[in-house]
Amino acid sequence: MRILHTADWHLGKLLKGVDRTPEVAQALEELLEIVKKERVDLVLVAGDLFDRPQVSVEAEEAAWRFFLGLYELKVPALVIAGNHDSRERLEVHGRVLERFGVVVRGEARFRKEGGVVDHPVRAGLLPFLSERRILDFQDGELGEWRGQYAEKMEKLLRHLTQEEELLLAHLTVEGVKAGGGEFEFYLSNSYAIPRQALPKLPRYIALGHIHRQAQVAENAWYSGSLIQLDFGEGEEVPRGALLVELPERGPARVFPVPGPWGKPLRTFRLRPEELDRRHEELRRFGGYIRLLVEGYLAPEVKERLYQDLPGLLDIQPLQTKGLEAPVEVLEDEVEAYRRYLQGAGREKEALLERFRQVLMEVEGAPF
């Protein structure tokens, strides 16, 4: 069996007001060509199809075109929700997409409730679970759960992988490096599970959430995002998709598919006196640019740069003595509100999740 593993499309992504949807849509068209050329038997989409709960019609159309393209190729798919997706909307979409050979899970379920499917191979499906939502399982099939997030997730993972060939999950594994554009709150220790918590029974674990392509266990991989979504680790970070061969016996064989999709993003760290000398280099760069400038730039100079450099999206002062990374001045709003709720003894009132959803619905929110 030949499998294509993809994740973290983030359709609807806005970067400094620029809609990245056309770039992702083009990458999805390229994926369809790979599915056809490589004679893929099954496609796995491990979450974060969309960048926020409410996206444009164009973003939803790109996803539908991809799944309808798979239907025309007679290739089934398994899909789970990520932390950026609307669980409810994906569940509704899934009721229709099931007619086209696509099984979708927006909500986490137990084995007997659809958490394990046979389509066409037996697979466990685990969409993203927040700390609050994982408590919904405490009175369920697994009995009362005590302990931290990682312990509860490990128990759920074992529950979904007793005899399954595959596992799809949207989560953070301890020690994995970010690829740029991830929501840092969900990469924190409270949301990370140790590598040894990943079950050894599935022959392949398709992970989503981290935008860097990486192997995190003998049988577990992150496919990475299709395009570079934000200024972060840089364009050298591996990303794209994974082609997985599942032989009748033995371990899966994994082959990275490094698609050169989307425009590159690059951060240039310069001194004001270097701007004129490197102006032509910046103008010819074919992607999006963030400028970190050491020292003061007059407003009229900034305006001229934005007019002259079509790819320039952001100019920030470099507030360091050298040319190191800029100092972060903004506190994570969600983490700040979380600490407030804990101090007020109100952390169990589901206010944090509501606050997070409001932030995600704000246009351009980087979640």
Short mmCIF file of C-alpha atoms in Angstrom, two decimals:
data_model
loop_
_atom_site.label_atom_id
_atom_site.label_comp_id
_atom_site.label_asym_id
_atom_site.label_seq_id
_atom_site.Cartn_x
_atom_site.Cartn_y
_atom_site.Cartn_z
CA MET A 1 0.00 0.00 0.00
CA ARG A 2 1.22 3.49 -0.90
CA ILE A 3 0.15 6.36 1.35
CA LEU A 4 0.48 10.13 1.05
CA HIS A 5 0.78 11.90 4.41
CA THR A 6 0.06 15.63 4.50
CA ALA A 7 -0.99 18.13 7.18
CA ASP A 8 -1.00 21.80 8.22
CA TRP A 9 -2.39 23.34 5.03
CA HIS A 10 -3.66 26.43 6.88
CA LEU A 11 -5.96 27.49 4.08
CA GLY A 12 -7.10 31.04 4.78
CA LYS A 13 -3.75 32.05 6.28
CA LEU A 14 -3.18 35.81 6.30
CA LEU A 15 0.38 37.05 6.67
CA LYS A 16 0.52 40.80 7.30
CA GLY A 17 -2.68 41.14 5.27
CA VAL A 18 -1.53 38.89 2.40
CA ASP A 19 -3.80 35.90 1.73
CA ARG A 20 -1.68 32.76 1.28
CA THR A 21 -4.65 30.67 0.09
CA PRO A 22 -3.70 30.75 -3.63
CA GLU A 23 -0.24 29.37 -2.79
CA VAL A 24 -1.68 26.54 -0.70
CA ALA A 25 -4.32 25.79 -3.34
CA GLN A 26 -1.59 25.44 -5.97
CA ALA A 27 0.32 23.09 -3.66
CA LEU A 28 -2.80 20.94 -3.28
CA GLU A 29 -3.08 20.72 -7.06
CA GLU A 30 0.52 19.50 -7.13
CA LEU A 31 -0.33 16.91 -4.47
CA LEU A 32 -3.09 15.54 -6.68
CA GLU A 33 -0.56 15.08 -9.47
CA ILE A 34 1.73 13.21 -7.06
CA VAL A 35 -1.15 10.98 -5.97
CA LYS A 36 -1.81 10.12 -9.60
CA LYS A 37 1.84 9.70 -10.63
CA GLU A 38 2.84 7.62 -7.59
CA ARG A 39 -0.33 5.50 -7.66
CA VAL A 40 -1.19 6.37 -4.07
CA ASP A 41 -3.80 4.13 -2.41
CA LEU A 42 -4.69 6.33 0.59
CA VAL A 43 -4.24 9.97 1.64
CA LEU A 44 -3.84 11.02 5.29
CA VAL A 45 -4.51 14.62 6.36
CA ALA A 46 -3.36 15.10 9.95
CA GLY A 47 -5.12 18.33 10.87
CA ASP A 48 -5.07 22.12 10.43
CA LEU A 49 -6.69 22.13 7.04
CA PHE A 50 -7.75 25.71 7.76
CA ASP A 51 -6.02 28.53 9.59
CA ARG A 52 -9.00 29.53 11.75
CA PRO A 53 -12.60 28.48 12.37
CA GLN A 54 -14.08 30.93 9.85
CA VAL A 55 -12.29 31.23 6.51
CA SER A 56 -13.04 32.56 3.05
CA VAL A 57 -15.09 30.76 0.42
CA GLU A 58 -11.91 30.45 -1.63
CA ALA A 59 -10.17 28.61 1.20
CA GLU A 60 -12.99 26.12 1.60
CA GLU A 61 -13.23 25.67 -2.18
CA ALA A 62 -9.53 24.71 -2.35
CA ALA A 63 -10.07 21.95 0.20
CA TRP A 64 -13.18 20.66 -1.57
CA ARG A 65 -11.39 20.65 -4.94
CA PHE A 66 -8.64 18.51 -3.47
CA PHE A 67 -11.01 15.92 -2.03
CA LEU A 68 -13.13 15.83 -5.18
CA GLY A 69 -9.90 15.33 -7.12
CA LEU A 70 -9.12 12.33 -4.94
CA TYR A 71 -12.62 10.99 -5.60
CA GLU A 72 -12.05 11.24 -9.36
CA LEU A 73 -8.82 9.29 -8.88
CA LYS A 74 -10.72 6.75 -6.72
CA VAL A 75 -8.35 7.36 -3.78
CA PRO A 76 -9.86 7.38 -0.25
CA ALA A 77 -8.72 9.72 2.51
CA LEU A 78 -8.64 9.95 6.31
CA VAL A 79 -8.85 13.44 7.84
CA ILE A 80 -8.67 14.77 11.41
CA ALA A 81 -9.09 18.26 12.87
CA GLY A 82 -6.20 20.31 14.23
CA ASN A 83 -6.21 23.07 16.81
CA HIS A 84 -6.87 25.70 14.12
CA ASP A 85 -9.85 23.91 12.60
CA SER A 86 -13.48 24.25 13.62
CA ARG A 87 -14.34 20.81 14.95
CA GLU A 88 -18.05 21.35 14.32
CA ARG A 89 -17.59 22.52 10.72
CA LEU A 90 -15.34 19.57 9.88
CA GLU A 91 -17.90 17.18 11.33
CA VAL A 92 -20.56 18.70 9.05
CA HIS A 93 -18.25 18.60 6.03
CA GLY A 94 -17.48 14.98 6.88
CA ARG A 95 -21.09 13.91 6.53
CA VAL A 96 -20.96 14.98 2.89
CA LEU A 97 -17.36 14.01 2.14
CA GLU A 98 -18.00 10.46 3.36
CA ARG A 99 -20.00 9.96 0.15
CA PHE A 100 -16.79 10.71 -1.75
CA GLY A 101 -14.59 8.27 0.14
CA VAL A 102 -13.29 10.73 2.76
CA VAL A 103 -13.62 9.89 6.48
CA VAL A 104 -13.41 13.01 8.65
CA ARG A 105 -13.14 13.28 12.42
CA GLY A 106 -13.53 16.74 13.90
CA GLU A 107 -14.26 15.46 17.39
CA ALA A 108 -12.20 12.86 19.28
CA ARG A 109 -14.05 9.57 19.76
CA PHE A 110 -13.56 6.26 21.51
CA ARG A 111 -12.95 3.09 19.51
CA LYS A 112 -16.58 1.96 19.53
CA GLU A 113 -17.80 5.46 18.60
CA GLY A 114 -15.76 5.80 15.42
CA GLY A 115 -12.31 6.55 16.81
CA VAL A 116 -11.07 3.53 14.85
CA VAL A 117 -12.05 2.97 11.21
CA ASP A 118 -11.28 0.47 8.48
CA HIS A 119 -10.91 2.64 5.37
CA PRO A 120 -9.30 0.80 3.61
CA VAL A 121 -6.79 -0.09 6.33
CA ARG A 122 -7.51 -0.14 10.06
CA ALA A 123 -6.57 3.23 11.59
CA GLY A 124 -7.00 5.14 14.84
CA LEU A 125 -8.01 8.79 14.48
CA LEU A 126 -7.17 11.39 17.15
CA PRO A 127 -8.00 15.04 16.38
CA PHE A 128 -6.47 17.77 18.51
CA LEU A 129 -7.59 17.79 22.14
CA SER A 130 -7.15 20.80 24.39
CA GLU A 131 -6.54 20.40 28.10
CA ARG A 132 -10.14 21.28 28.87
CA ARG A 133 -11.67 19.00 26.26
CA ILE A 134 -9.65 15.97 27.25
CA LEU A 135 -11.45 16.10 30.62
CA ASP A 136 -14.66 15.29 28.74
CA PHE A 137 -13.40 11.71 28.59
CA GLN A 138 -12.92 11.26 32.33
CA ASP A 139 -16.29 9.59 32.84
CA GLY A 140 -16.22 7.74 29.55
CA GLU A 141 -15.06 4.35 28.41
CA LEU A 142 -11.59 4.74 29.95
CA GLY A 143 -12.87 5.49 33.45
CA GLU A 144 -11.63 8.30 35.66
CA TRP A 145 -8.39 9.92 34.57
CA ARG A 146 -5.96 11.58 36.91
CA GLY A 147 -2.68 13.22 36.09
CA GLN A 148 -1.36 15.64 33.55
CA TYR A 149 -2.23 16.17 29.90
CA ALA A 150 0.56 13.89 28.66
CA GLU A 151 -0.55 10.98 30.83
CA LYS A 152 -4.14 11.25 29.63
CA MET A 153 -3.05 11.51 26.01
CA GLU A 154 -0.82 8.45 26.35
CA LYS A 155 -3.75 6.46 27.68
CA LEU A 156 -5.99 7.59 24.85
CA LEU A 157 -3.32 6.78 22.26
CA ARG A 158 -3.02 3.24 23.61
CA HIS A 159 -6.80 2.94 23.54
CA LEU A 160 -6.89 3.80 19.82
CA THR A 161 -3.98 1.57 18.75
CA GLN A 162 -4.57 -1.95 19.96
CA GLU A 163 -4.35 -3.65 16.57
CA GLU A 164 -4.35 -0.76 14.11
CA GLU A 165 -2.01 -0.40 11.13
CA LEU A 166 -2.11 3.41 11.18
CA LEU A 167 -2.63 6.27 13.60
CA LEU A 168 -3.43 9.88 12.76
CA ALA A 169 -2.90 12.42 15.53
CA HIS A 170 -2.56 16.18 15.89
CA LEU A 171 -0.28 16.86 18.86
CA THR A 172 3.13 18.01 20.07
CA VAL A 173 5.98 15.62 20.81
CA GLU A 174 8.58 16.77 23.32
CA GLY A 175 11.82 18.05 21.85
CA VAL A 176 10.55 18.61 18.31
CA LYS A 177 11.67 21.87 16.70
CA ALA A 178 9.10 24.31 15.38
CA GLY A 179 9.01 25.08 11.69
CA GLY A 180 7.70 28.64 11.85
CA GLY A 181 4.14 29.87 12.27
CA GLU A 182 2.99 27.47 14.99
CA PHE A 183 0.99 28.84 17.92
CA GLU A 184 3.57 28.74 20.71
CA PHE A 185 0.95 28.10 23.41
CA TYR A 186 0.26 24.62 22.00
CA LEU A 187 3.97 23.79 21.85
CA SER A 188 4.48 24.37 25.57
CA ASN A 189 5.30 21.64 28.05
CA SER A 190 1.68 21.42 29.16
CA TYR A 191 0.76 20.24 25.64
CA ALA A 192 3.83 18.15 24.80
CA ILE A 193 3.90 14.39 25.21
CA PRO A 194 7.14 12.41 25.62
CA ARG A 195 8.34 10.39 22.64
CA GLN A 196 7.96 7.16 24.60
CA ALA A 197 4.23 7.90 24.91
CA LEU A 198 3.80 7.27 21.18
CA PRO A 199 2.45 3.73 20.70
CA LYS A 200 4.73 1.19 19.05
CA LEU A 201 1.95 -0.99 17.62
CA PRO A 202 0.91 1.09 14.57
CA ARG A 203 3.16 0.53 11.62
CA TYR A 204 2.94 4.23 10.81
CA ILE A 205 1.89 7.29 12.85
CA ALA A 206 0.95 10.33 10.76
CA LEU A 207 1.36 13.46 12.85
CA GLY A 208 0.27 17.03 12.30
CA HIS A 209 0.78 20.31 14.18
CA ILE A 210 4.51 20.96 13.66
CA HIS A 211 5.38 22.76 10.43
CA ARG A 212 8.83 21.19 10.16
CA GLN A 213 9.07 17.78 8.47
CA ALA A 214 10.60 15.42 11.01
CA GLN A 215 10.78 11.85 12.24
CA VAL A 216 10.10 11.68 15.99
CA ALA A 217 10.01 7.90 16.52
CA GLU A 218 10.77 4.80 14.49
CA ASN A 219 7.19 4.74 13.23
CA ALA A 220 6.14 8.41 13.64
CA TRP A 221 6.59 11.40 11.35
CA TYR A 222 5.46 15.00 11.00
CA SER A 223 4.87 15.82 7.34
CA GLY A 224 5.34 19.56 7.90
CA SER A 225 3.36 22.36 6.31
CA LEU A 226 2.94 22.56 2.54
CA ILE A 227 4.31 26.11 2.34
CA GLN A 228 6.39 28.31 4.61
CA LEU A 229 3.64 29.94 6.65
CA ASP A 230 5.44 32.57 8.67
CA PHE A 231 8.80 34.17 9.32
CA GLY A 232 10.52 31.76 11.64
CA GLU A 233 13.12 29.08 11.17
CA GLY A 234 13.63 30.07 7.54
CA GLU A 235 13.21 28.52 4.14
CA GLU A 236 15.83 25.85 4.84
CA VAL A 237 13.37 24.04 7.12
CA PRO A 238 12.19 20.78 5.47
CA ARG A 239 8.48 20.74 4.74
CA GLY A 240 6.09 19.35 2.12
CA ALA A 241 4.54 15.87 2.24
CA LEU A 242 5.55 12.26 2.83
CA LEU A 243 5.15 9.23 0.61
CA VAL A 244 4.81 6.10 2.75
CA GLU A 245 5.12 2.54 1.52
CA LEU A 246 3.42 -0.02 3.72
CA PRO A 247 4.61 -3.51 2.72
CA GLU A 248 2.79 -6.67 3.69
CA ARG A 249 5.32 -7.16 6.48
CA GLY A 250 7.95 -5.11 8.16
CA PRO A 251 8.24 -1.41 8.94
CA ALA A 252 6.92 1.36 6.76
CA ARG A 253 9.29 3.01 4.31
CA VAL A 254 9.06 6.80 4.26
CA PHE A 255 10.15 9.10 1.43
CA PRO A 256 10.00 12.91 1.83
CA VAL A 257 8.29 14.85 -0.93
CA PRO A 258 9.93 18.30 -0.67
CA GLY A 259 7.61 20.32 -2.82
CA PRO A 260 8.98 23.79 -3.72
CA TRP A 261 5.54 25.23 -3.00
CA GLY A 262 4.60 28.76 -2.12
CA LYS A 263 6.73 31.88 -2.01
CA PRO A 264 9.78 31.81 0.25
CA LEU A 265 9.89 34.01 3.35
CA ARG A 266 13.14 35.55 4.52
CA THR A 267 14.22 37.83 7.33
CA PHE A 268 16.98 40.31 6.46
CA ARG A 269 18.93 41.84 9.37
CA LEU A 270 20.52 45.10 8.23
CA ARG A 271 21.93 48.38 9.44
CA PRO A 272 20.44 51.58 7.97
CA GLU A 273 23.64 52.27 6.00
CA GLU A 274 23.31 48.88 4.28
CA LEU A 275 19.84 49.53 2.83
CA ASP A 276 21.00 51.35 -0.30
CA ARG A 277 23.77 48.85 -1.04
CA ARG A 278 21.44 45.86 -0.76
CA HIS A 279 18.36 47.50 -2.25
CA GLU A 280 18.62 45.65 -5.57
CA GLU A 281 19.05 42.30 -3.79
CA LEU A 282 15.91 42.95 -1.79
CA ARG A 283 13.98 44.08 -4.85
CA ARG A 284 14.88 40.95 -6.81
CA PHE A 285 14.01 38.53 -4.01
CA GLY A 286 11.03 36.55 -5.25
CA GLY A 287 9.28 36.00 -1.92
CA TYR A 288 8.12 37.90 1.14
CA ILE A 289 10.52 39.96 3.23
CA ARG A 290 10.76 40.97 6.87
CA LEU A 291 13.35 43.66 7.59
CA LEU A 292 15.00 43.89 11.00
CA VAL A 293 16.87 47.16 11.08
CA GLU A 294 19.36 48.10 13.79
CA GLY A 295 18.69 51.69 14.72
CA TYR A 296 16.12 54.33 13.85
CA LEU A 297 14.35 54.58 10.50
CA ALA A 298 12.38 57.72 9.69
CA PRO A 299 8.73 57.17 8.67
CA GLU A 300 9.40 58.53 5.17
CA VAL A 301 12.23 55.99 4.72
CA LYS A 302 9.94 53.15 5.75
CA GLU A 303 7.27 54.36 3.35
CA ARG A 304 9.77 54.48 0.49
CA LEU A 305 10.92 50.94 1.26
CA TYR A 306 7.36 49.60 1.21
CA GLN A 307 6.76 51.30 -2.14
CA ASP A 308 10.01 50.15 -3.73
CA LEU A 309 10.05 46.55 -2.47
CA PRO A 310 6.93 44.62 -3.57
CA GLY A 311 7.71 41.67 -1.31
CA LEU A 312 8.30 43.70 1.85
CA LEU A 313 5.67 42.88 4.48
CA ASP A 314 7.19 44.07 7.74
CA ILE A 315 9.87 46.39 9.12
CA GLN A 316 10.90 46.07 12.75
CA PRO A 317 13.63 47.68 14.82
CA LEU A 318 16.38 45.33 15.92
CA GLN A 319 16.62 46.15 19.61
CA THR A 320 19.90 44.39 20.35
CA LYS A 321 23.55 45.41 20.49
CA GLY A 322 24.42 43.07 17.64
CA LEU A 323 22.45 41.42 14.91
CA GLU A 324 20.80 38.70 16.92
CA ALA A 325 17.11 37.84 16.85
CA PRO A 326 14.78 40.70 17.84
CA VAL A 327 13.53 41.02 21.39
CA GLU A 328 9.99 39.75 21.81
CA VAL A 329 7.88 42.49 23.38
CA LEU A 330 4.43 40.95 23.18
CA GLU A 331 3.23 38.50 25.83
CA ASP A 332 1.15 35.53 24.76
CA GLU A 333 -2.39 36.74 25.37
CA VAL A 334 -3.76 33.30 25.99
CA GLU A 335 -1.07 32.40 28.51
CA ALA A 336 -1.61 35.69 30.32
CA TYR A 337 -5.35 35.06 30.56
CA ARG A 338 -4.68 31.50 31.69
CA ARG A 339 -2.56 32.73 34.58
CA TYR A 340 -5.25 35.23 35.53
CA LEU A 341 -7.92 32.49 35.64
CA GLN A 342 -5.68 30.28 37.75
CA GLY A 343 -5.06 33.10 40.20
CA ALA A 344 -8.78 33.79 40.43
CA GLY A 345 -9.62 30.10 40.92
CA ARG A 346 -11.73 30.05 37.73
CA GLU A 347 -9.61 27.85 35.44
CA LYS A 348 -12.33 25.18 35.23
CA GLU A 349 -15.04 27.47 33.85
CA ALA A 350 -14.12 26.92 30.17
CA LEU A 351 -13.37 30.64 29.81
CA LEU A 352 -9.89 30.02 28.41
CA GLU A 353 -11.22 28.01 25.47
CA ARG A 354 -13.80 30.68 24.70
CA PHE A 355 -11.12 33.38 24.84
CA ARG A 356 -8.93 31.34 22.50
CA GLN A 357 -11.76 30.90 20.01
CA VAL A 358 -12.37 34.66 19.97
CA LEU A 359 -8.70 35.28 19.20
CA MET A 360 -8.76 32.68 16.43
CA GLU A 361 -11.76 34.35 14.83
CA VAL A 362 -10.07 37.73 14.68
CA GLU A 363 -8.99 38.29 11.11
CA GLY A 364 -5.33 37.59 10.67
CA ALA A 365 -4.84 36.03 14.10
CA PRO A 366 -1.63 33.94 13.93
CA PHE A 367 -3.22 30.76 15.21
#
